[in-house]
Each structure stands twice: as C-alpha cells, then as structure tokens.
Amino acid sequence: MAGNRTFTMLKPDAVGASKSGAIIKIIEEAGFRIIAMKKTMLTPERAGEFYTVHKDRPFYKDLCRYMSSGFIVPMILEKENAVEDFRKLIGATDPAKAAPGTIRNLFAKSIEANAIHGSDSDENAIIEGNFFFSNLERF
Ligand code: GTP
Ligand code: MG
C-alpha cells in the first residue's frame, strides 16, 4: 500500500552520543512500527551514493565525510501517512529552525550533524530502504 512506509537513519552524531534508544522511543511512541533496523557504517563512497542528489552542493564532500564518520542506524518504518508525519516528527534540517519537541530540536548538534534522516517522498522511501535492506517482500 502506497504511503504507509518511510525510511530513516540515525546519524553518527546521535548514535555516537548514545541517543539511539531515546530517539527510537520517540519514534515508536509517535505510532511508527519498525519493519527493519540495523547498526552499520557507510564508507565515504557509499555515503556519496546515498546523497547523490546533493552532489553539486557545496557541503557534499563534508556531508559524505560526516556520514561515514561513525555508526548509523537505518530503519524502515510503517504508519499511515508515514513520509509526511515522519518529516514533521524530525523537524527542519537546521536545528535552530526545528520546532520545539521535534527530534532535531531535541538532539541535533548542527545543520550537518542533525541527528536523523527522513525520506522526502514515497518514491525515495522505497529507493532508500532498498539501499540498506534486501528481502523486504518478506516483511
Ligand atoms: P535528510 O533527511 O538527511 O535528507 O535531511 P533534509 O531532507 O532535512 O535536508 P537535505 O536533504 O536538504 O540535506 C541532506 C543533509 O545534508 C542534511 O540533513 C544535513 O546533514 C546536510 N546539510 C544540508 N544543508 C547543509 C548545509 O547548508 N551545510 C552543511 N554542512 N550540511 C548540510
Ligand atoms: Mg533530504
């Protein structure tokens, strides 16, 4: 069913600060069900592949270095209206602009080290989920 899944990834700043559990608690209490989850690391090349949409942006190289600097926790989540509701739960890219109570408002350190990723469309949620997980038809 379209629209009921999204992809997220806890970023190295949040995982490194031992905030994974606190963030996952917020995600589950907001009604998202975890379909798939693992703890892993990206090489700079794999990070570049994941964020290829930003390859011409001035921050791309820094972003790839940052995203490969520590452990990440990618997850596939399920909930009605998942993509839009999850973007609301995480808040704006820049933590200084993220609404009070959002995950980035609570945990992000900077516009780059902003704690968590959230897919921006149903189409990208599928592409990004497949980037990290296989055999998804079983779940
Ligand atoms: P994601 O959920 O991670 O995709 O974030 P987003 O959709 O809120 O933002 P966007 O896709 O525009 O940017 C991807 C990531 O690049 C951000 O989450 C940040 O980690 C990083 N980023 C975005 N803008 C800047 C910037 O101006 N400077 C730096 N250093 N990093 C940025
Ligand atoms: Mg984005």
PDB file of C-alpha atoms and ligand atoms in Angstrom:
ATOM      1  CA  MET A   1       0.000   0.000   0.000  1.00  0.00           C
ATOM      2  CA  ALA A   2       1.487   3.348  -1.036  1.00  0.00           C
ATOM      3  CA  GLY A   3       2.097   5.978   1.583  1.00  0.00           C
ATOM      4  CA  ASN A   4       2.446   3.829   4.674  1.00  0.00           C
ATOM      5  CA  ARG A   5       6.213   3.384   4.828  1.00  0.00           C
ATOM      6  CA  THR A   6       9.204   5.668   5.206  1.00  0.00           C
ATOM      7  CA  PHE A   7      12.941   5.262   5.617  1.00  0.00           C
ATOM      8  CA  THR A   8      15.032   6.823   8.368  1.00  0.00           C
ATOM      9  CA  MET A   9      18.608   6.698   9.561  1.00  0.00           C
ATOM     10  CA  LEU A  10      20.019   7.788  12.906  1.00  0.00           C
ATOM     11  CA  LYS A  11      23.172   9.734  12.011  1.00  0.00           C
ATOM     12  CA  PRO A  12      26.685   9.421  13.536  1.00  0.00           C
ATOM     13  CA  ASP A  13      26.254  12.338  15.979  1.00  0.00           C
ATOM     14  CA  ALA A  14      23.142  10.801  17.568  1.00  0.00           C
ATOM     15  CA  VAL A  15      24.444   7.223  17.632  1.00  0.00           C
ATOM     16  CA  GLY A  16      27.841   8.384  18.946  1.00  0.00           C
ATOM     17  CA  ALA A  17      26.141  10.302  21.764  1.00  0.00           C
ATOM     18  CA  SER A  18      24.225   7.137  22.793  1.00  0.00           C
ATOM     19  CA  LYS A  19      20.880   8.700  21.870  1.00  0.00           C
ATOM     20  CA  SER A  20      19.643   5.817  19.676  1.00  0.00           C
ATOM     21  CA  GLY A  21      17.364   4.410  22.370  1.00  0.00           C
ATOM     22  CA  ALA A  22      15.890   7.797  23.302  1.00  0.00           C
ATOM     23  CA  ILE A  23      15.161   8.614  19.644  1.00  0.00           C
ATOM     24  CA  ILE A  24      13.702   5.185  18.852  1.00  0.00           C
ATOM     25  CA  LYS A  25      11.401   5.568  21.892  1.00  0.00           C
ATOM     26  CA  ILE A  26      10.052   8.852  20.463  1.00  0.00           C
ATOM     27  CA  ILE A  27       9.575   7.235  17.041  1.00  0.00           C
ATOM     28  CA  GLU A  28       7.652   4.257  18.467  1.00  0.00           C
ATOM     29  CA  GLU A  29       5.567   6.420  20.791  1.00  0.00           C
ATOM     30  CA  ALA A  30       4.576   8.528  17.763  1.00  0.00           C
ATOM     31  CA  GLY A  31       2.979   5.383  16.306  1.00  0.00           C
ATOM     32  CA  PHE A  32       5.649   4.207  13.856  1.00  0.00           C
ATOM     33  CA  ARG A  33       6.287   0.464  13.701  1.00  0.00           C
ATOM     34  CA  ILE A  34       9.855  -0.668  12.981  1.00  0.00           C
ATOM     35  CA  ILE A  35       9.873  -3.021   9.990  1.00  0.00           C
ATOM     36  CA  ALA A  36      13.651  -3.319   9.572  1.00  0.00           C
ATOM     37  CA  MET A  37      16.606  -1.949  11.554  1.00  0.00           C
ATOM     38  CA  LYS A  38      20.369  -2.422  11.833  1.00  0.00           C
ATOM     39  CA  LYS A  39      23.513  -0.699  13.086  1.00  0.00           C
ATOM     40  CA  THR A  40      26.141  -0.226  10.399  1.00  0.00           C
ATOM     41  CA  MET A  41      28.660   2.191   8.890  1.00  0.00           C
ATOM     42  CA  LEU A  42      28.971   3.844   5.472  1.00  0.00           C
ATOM     43  CA  THR A  43      32.188   4.357   3.545  1.00  0.00           C
ATOM     44  CA  PRO A  44      32.534   7.900   2.118  1.00  0.00           C
ATOM     45  CA  GLU A  45      31.766   6.394  -1.317  1.00  0.00           C
ATOM     46  CA  ARG A  46      28.548   4.726  -0.115  1.00  0.00           C
ATOM     47  CA  ALA A  47      27.535   7.932   1.686  1.00  0.00           C
ATOM     48  CA  GLY A  48      28.107   9.785  -1.583  1.00  0.00           C
ATOM     49  CA  GLU A  49      25.882   7.312  -3.385  1.00  0.00           C
ATOM     50  CA  PHE A  50      23.126   7.728  -0.804  1.00  0.00           C
ATOM     51  CA  TYR A  51      23.239  11.541  -1.029  1.00  0.00           C
ATOM     52  CA  THR A  52      23.955  11.689  -4.779  1.00  0.00           C
ATOM     53  CA  VAL A  53      21.082  14.171  -5.183  1.00  0.00           C
ATOM     54  CA  HIS A  54      23.299  16.715  -3.359  1.00  0.00           C
ATOM     55  CA  LYS A  55      26.480  16.036  -5.377  1.00  0.00           C
ATOM     56  CA  ASP A  56      26.700  19.602  -6.720  1.00  0.00           C
ATOM     57  CA  ARG A  57      26.051  21.294  -3.359  1.00  0.00           C
ATOM     58  CA  PRO A  58      28.989  22.991  -1.594  1.00  0.00           C
ATOM     59  CA  PHE A  59      28.513  20.843   1.526  1.00  0.00           C
ATOM     60  CA  TYR A  60      28.528  17.485  -0.330  1.00  0.00           C
ATOM     61  CA  LYS A  61      32.120  16.454   0.482  1.00  0.00           C
ATOM     62  CA  ASP A  62      31.745  17.407   4.157  1.00  0.00           C
ATOM     63  CA  LEU A  63      28.414  15.574   4.286  1.00  0.00           C
ATOM     64  CA  CYS A  64      29.978  12.362   2.895  1.00  0.00           C
ATOM     65  CA  ARG A  65      32.855  12.597   5.375  1.00  0.00           C
ATOM     66  CA  TYR A  66      30.472  13.224   8.260  1.00  0.00           C
ATOM     67  CA  MET A  67      28.049  10.440   7.298  1.00  0.00           C
ATOM     68  CA  SER A  68      30.911   7.930   7.197  1.00  0.00           C
ATOM     69  CA  SER A  69      32.487   9.122  10.469  1.00  0.00           C
ATOM     70  CA  GLY A  70      30.663   6.715  12.779  1.00  0.00           C
ATOM     71  CA  PHE A  71      27.849   4.228  13.213  1.00  0.00           C
ATOM     72  CA  ILE A  72      24.411   4.852  11.745  1.00  0.00           C
ATOM     73  CA  VAL A  73      21.109   3.074  12.386  1.00  0.00           C
ATOM     74  CA  PRO A  74      18.998   2.769   9.223  1.00  0.00           C
ATOM     75  CA  MET A  75      15.349   1.754   9.668  1.00  0.00           C
ATOM     76  CA  ILE A  76      12.212   1.198   7.649  1.00  0.00           C
ATOM     77  CA  LEU A  77       9.107   2.457   9.443  1.00  0.00           C
ATOM     78  CA  GLU A  78       5.411   1.876   8.929  1.00  0.00           C
ATOM     79  CA  LYS A  79       2.487   4.143   9.752  1.00  0.00           C
ATOM     80  CA  GLU A  80      -0.373   5.736   7.849  1.00  0.00           C
ATOM     81  CA  ASN A  81       0.914   8.850   6.002  1.00  0.00           C
ATOM     82  CA  ALA A  82       4.425   7.814   7.061  1.00  0.00           C
ATOM     83  CA  VAL A  83       6.625  10.144   4.965  1.00  0.00           C
ATOM     84  CA  GLU A  84       4.835  13.375   5.843  1.00  0.00           C
ATOM     85  CA  ASP A  85       4.203  12.514   9.502  1.00  0.00           C
ATOM     86  CA  PHE A  86       7.822  11.481   9.992  1.00  0.00           C
ATOM     87  CA  ARG A  87       9.190  14.695   8.465  1.00  0.00           C
ATOM     88  CA  LYS A  88       7.013  16.556  10.989  1.00  0.00           C
ATOM     89  CA  LEU A  89       8.366  14.434  13.837  1.00  0.00           C
ATOM     90  CA  ILE A  90      12.023  15.125  12.942  1.00  0.00           C
ATOM     91  CA  GLY A  91      11.670  18.870  12.258  1.00  0.00           C
ATOM     92  CA  ALA A  92      13.583  21.249   9.982  1.00  0.00           C
ATOM     93  CA  THR A  93      17.063  20.429   8.599  1.00  0.00           C
ATOM     94  CA  ASP A  94      18.620  23.253  10.635  1.00  0.00           C
ATOM     95  CA  PRO A  95      18.069  22.506  14.352  1.00  0.00           C
ATOM     96  CA  ALA A  96      17.896  26.245  15.040  1.00  0.00           C
ATOM     97  CA  LYS A  97      14.712  26.245  12.932  1.00  0.00           C
ATOM     98  CA  ALA A  98      13.306  22.893  14.083  1.00  0.00           C
ATOM     99  CA  ALA A  99      10.038  23.200  16.028  1.00  0.00           C
ATOM    100  CA  PRO A 100      10.172  22.569  19.797  1.00  0.00           C
ATOM    101  CA  GLY A 101       9.825  18.895  20.676  1.00  0.00           C
ATOM    102  CA  THR A 102      10.960  17.615  17.265  1.00  0.00           C
ATOM    103  CA  ILE A 103      13.804  15.092  17.187  1.00  0.00           C
ATOM    104  CA  ARG A 104      16.213  17.553  15.576  1.00  0.00           C
ATOM    105  CA  ASN A 105      15.233  20.261  18.070  1.00  0.00           C
ATOM    106  CA  LEU A 106      15.981  17.855  20.911  1.00  0.00           C
ATOM    107  CA  PHE A 107      19.085  16.056  19.598  1.00  0.00           C
ATOM    108  CA  ALA A 108      20.734  17.727  16.566  1.00  0.00           C
ATOM    109  CA  LYS A 109      24.086  19.428  17.028  1.00  0.00           C
ATOM    110  CA  SER A 110      24.263  21.450  13.774  1.00  0.00           C
ATOM    111  CA  ILE A 111      22.751  21.751  10.295  1.00  0.00           C
ATOM    112  CA  GLU A 112      25.090  18.947   9.204  1.00  0.00           C
ATOM    113  CA  ALA A 113      25.156  16.769  12.328  1.00  0.00           C
ATOM    114  CA  ASN A 114      21.389  16.861  12.598  1.00  0.00           C
ATOM    115  CA  ALA A 115      20.741  13.525  14.316  1.00  0.00           C
ATOM    116  CA  ILE A 116      18.390  11.868  11.835  1.00  0.00           C
ATOM    117  CA  HIS A 117      17.375  11.470   8.193  1.00  0.00           C
ATOM    118  CA  GLY A 118      13.824  11.153   6.884  1.00  0.00           C
ATOM    119  CA  SER A 119      12.757  10.323   3.315  1.00  0.00           C
ATOM    120  CA  ASP A 120      11.105  13.188   1.444  1.00  0.00           C
ATOM    121  CA  SER A 121       8.743  11.129  -0.769  1.00  0.00           C
ATOM    122  CA  ASP A 122       7.164   7.674  -1.036  1.00  0.00           C
ATOM    123  CA  GLU A 123       9.367   7.016  -4.064  1.00  0.00           C
ATOM    124  CA  ASN A 124      12.590   7.914  -2.228  1.00  0.00           C
ATOM    125  CA  ALA A 125      11.492   5.919   0.827  1.00  0.00           C
ATOM    126  CA  ILE A 126      11.470   2.783  -1.338  1.00  0.00           C
ATOM    127  CA  ILE A 127      14.805   3.611  -3.032  1.00  0.00           C
ATOM    128  CA  GLU A 128      16.486   4.405   0.312  1.00  0.00           C
ATOM    129  CA  GLY A 129      15.041   1.341   2.065  1.00  0.00           C
ATOM    130  CA  ASN A 130      16.374  -0.862  -0.741  1.00  0.00           C
ATOM    131  CA  PHE A 131      19.793   0.818  -0.382  1.00  0.00           C
ATOM    132  CA  PHE A 132      20.201  -0.772   3.057  1.00  0.00           C
ATOM    133  CA  PHE A 133      17.871  -3.782   3.210  1.00  0.00           C
ATOM    134  CA  SER A 134      17.085  -6.756   0.985  1.00  0.00           C
ATOM    135  CA  ASN A 135      14.298  -9.367   1.020  1.00  0.00           C
ATOM    136  CA  LEU A 136      11.811  -6.663   2.042  1.00  0.00           C
ATOM    137  CA  GLU A 137       8.953  -8.545   0.409  1.00  0.00           C
ATOM    138  CA  ARG A 138       9.088 -10.859   3.436  1.00  0.00           C
ATOM    139  CA  PHE A 139       8.115  -8.079   5.852  1.00  0.00           C
TER     140      PHE A 139
HETATM  141  P1  GTP B   1      17.889  14.416   5.244  1.00  0.00           P
HETATM  142  O1  GTP B   1      16.677  13.873   5.934  1.00  0.00           O
HETATM  143  O2  GTP B   1      19.179  13.952   5.878  1.00  0.00           O
HETATM  144  O3  GTP B   1      17.845  14.194   3.747  1.00  0.00           O
HETATM  145  O4  GTP B   1      17.834  15.982   5.535  1.00  0.00           O
HETATM  146  P2  GTP B   1      16.857  17.050   4.901  1.00  0.00           P
HETATM  147  O5  GTP B   1      15.991  16.434   3.854  1.00  0.00           O
HETATM  148  O6  GTP B   1      16.196  17.772   6.010  1.00  0.00           O
HETATM  149  O7  GTP B   1      17.916  18.021   4.221  1.00  0.00           O
HETATM  150  P3  GTP B   1      18.607  17.915   2.787  1.00  0.00           P
HETATM  151  O8  GTP B   1      18.162  16.689   2.064  1.00  0.00           O
HETATM  152  O9  GTP B   1      18.445  19.242   2.124  1.00  0.00           O
HETATM  153  O10 GTP B   1      20.150  17.759   3.187  1.00  0.00           O
HETATM  154  C1  GTP B   1      20.713  16.481   3.452  1.00  0.00           C
HETATM  155  C2  GTP B   1      21.668  16.600   4.607  1.00  0.00           C
HETATM  156  O11 GTP B   1      22.783  17.404   4.212  1.00  0.00           O
HETATM  157  C3  GTP B   1      21.116  17.340   5.842  1.00  0.00           C
HETATM  158  O12 GTP B   1      20.339  16.534   6.675  1.00  0.00           O
HETATM  159  C4  GTP B   1      22.391  17.761   6.522  1.00  0.00           C
HETATM  160  O13 GTP B   1      23.004  16.665   7.220  1.00  0.00           O
HETATM  161  C5  GTP B   1      23.255  18.162   5.317  1.00  0.00           C
HETATM  162  N1  GTP B   1      23.100  19.584   5.001  1.00  0.00           N
HETATM  163  C6  GTP B   1      22.024  20.209   4.449  1.00  0.00           C
HETATM  164  N2  GTP B   1      22.236  21.521   4.279  1.00  0.00           N
HETATM  165  C7  GTP B   1      23.500  21.739   4.719  1.00  0.00           C
HETATM  166  C8  GTP B   1      24.332  22.898   4.804  1.00  0.00           C
HETATM  167  O14 GTP B   1      23.956  24.002   4.424  1.00  0.00           O
HETATM  168  N3  GTP B   1      25.591  22.713   5.319  1.00  0.00           N
HETATM  169  C9  GTP B   1      26.053  21.506   5.742  1.00  0.00           C
HETATM  170  N4  GTP B   1      27.279  21.398   6.227  1.00  0.00           N
HETATM  171  N5  GTP B   1      25.293  20.394   5.673  1.00  0.00           N
HETATM  172  C10 GTP B   1      24.047  20.499   5.182  1.00  0.00           C
HETATM  173 MG    MG B   2      16.715  15.193   2.276  1.00  0.00          MG
END
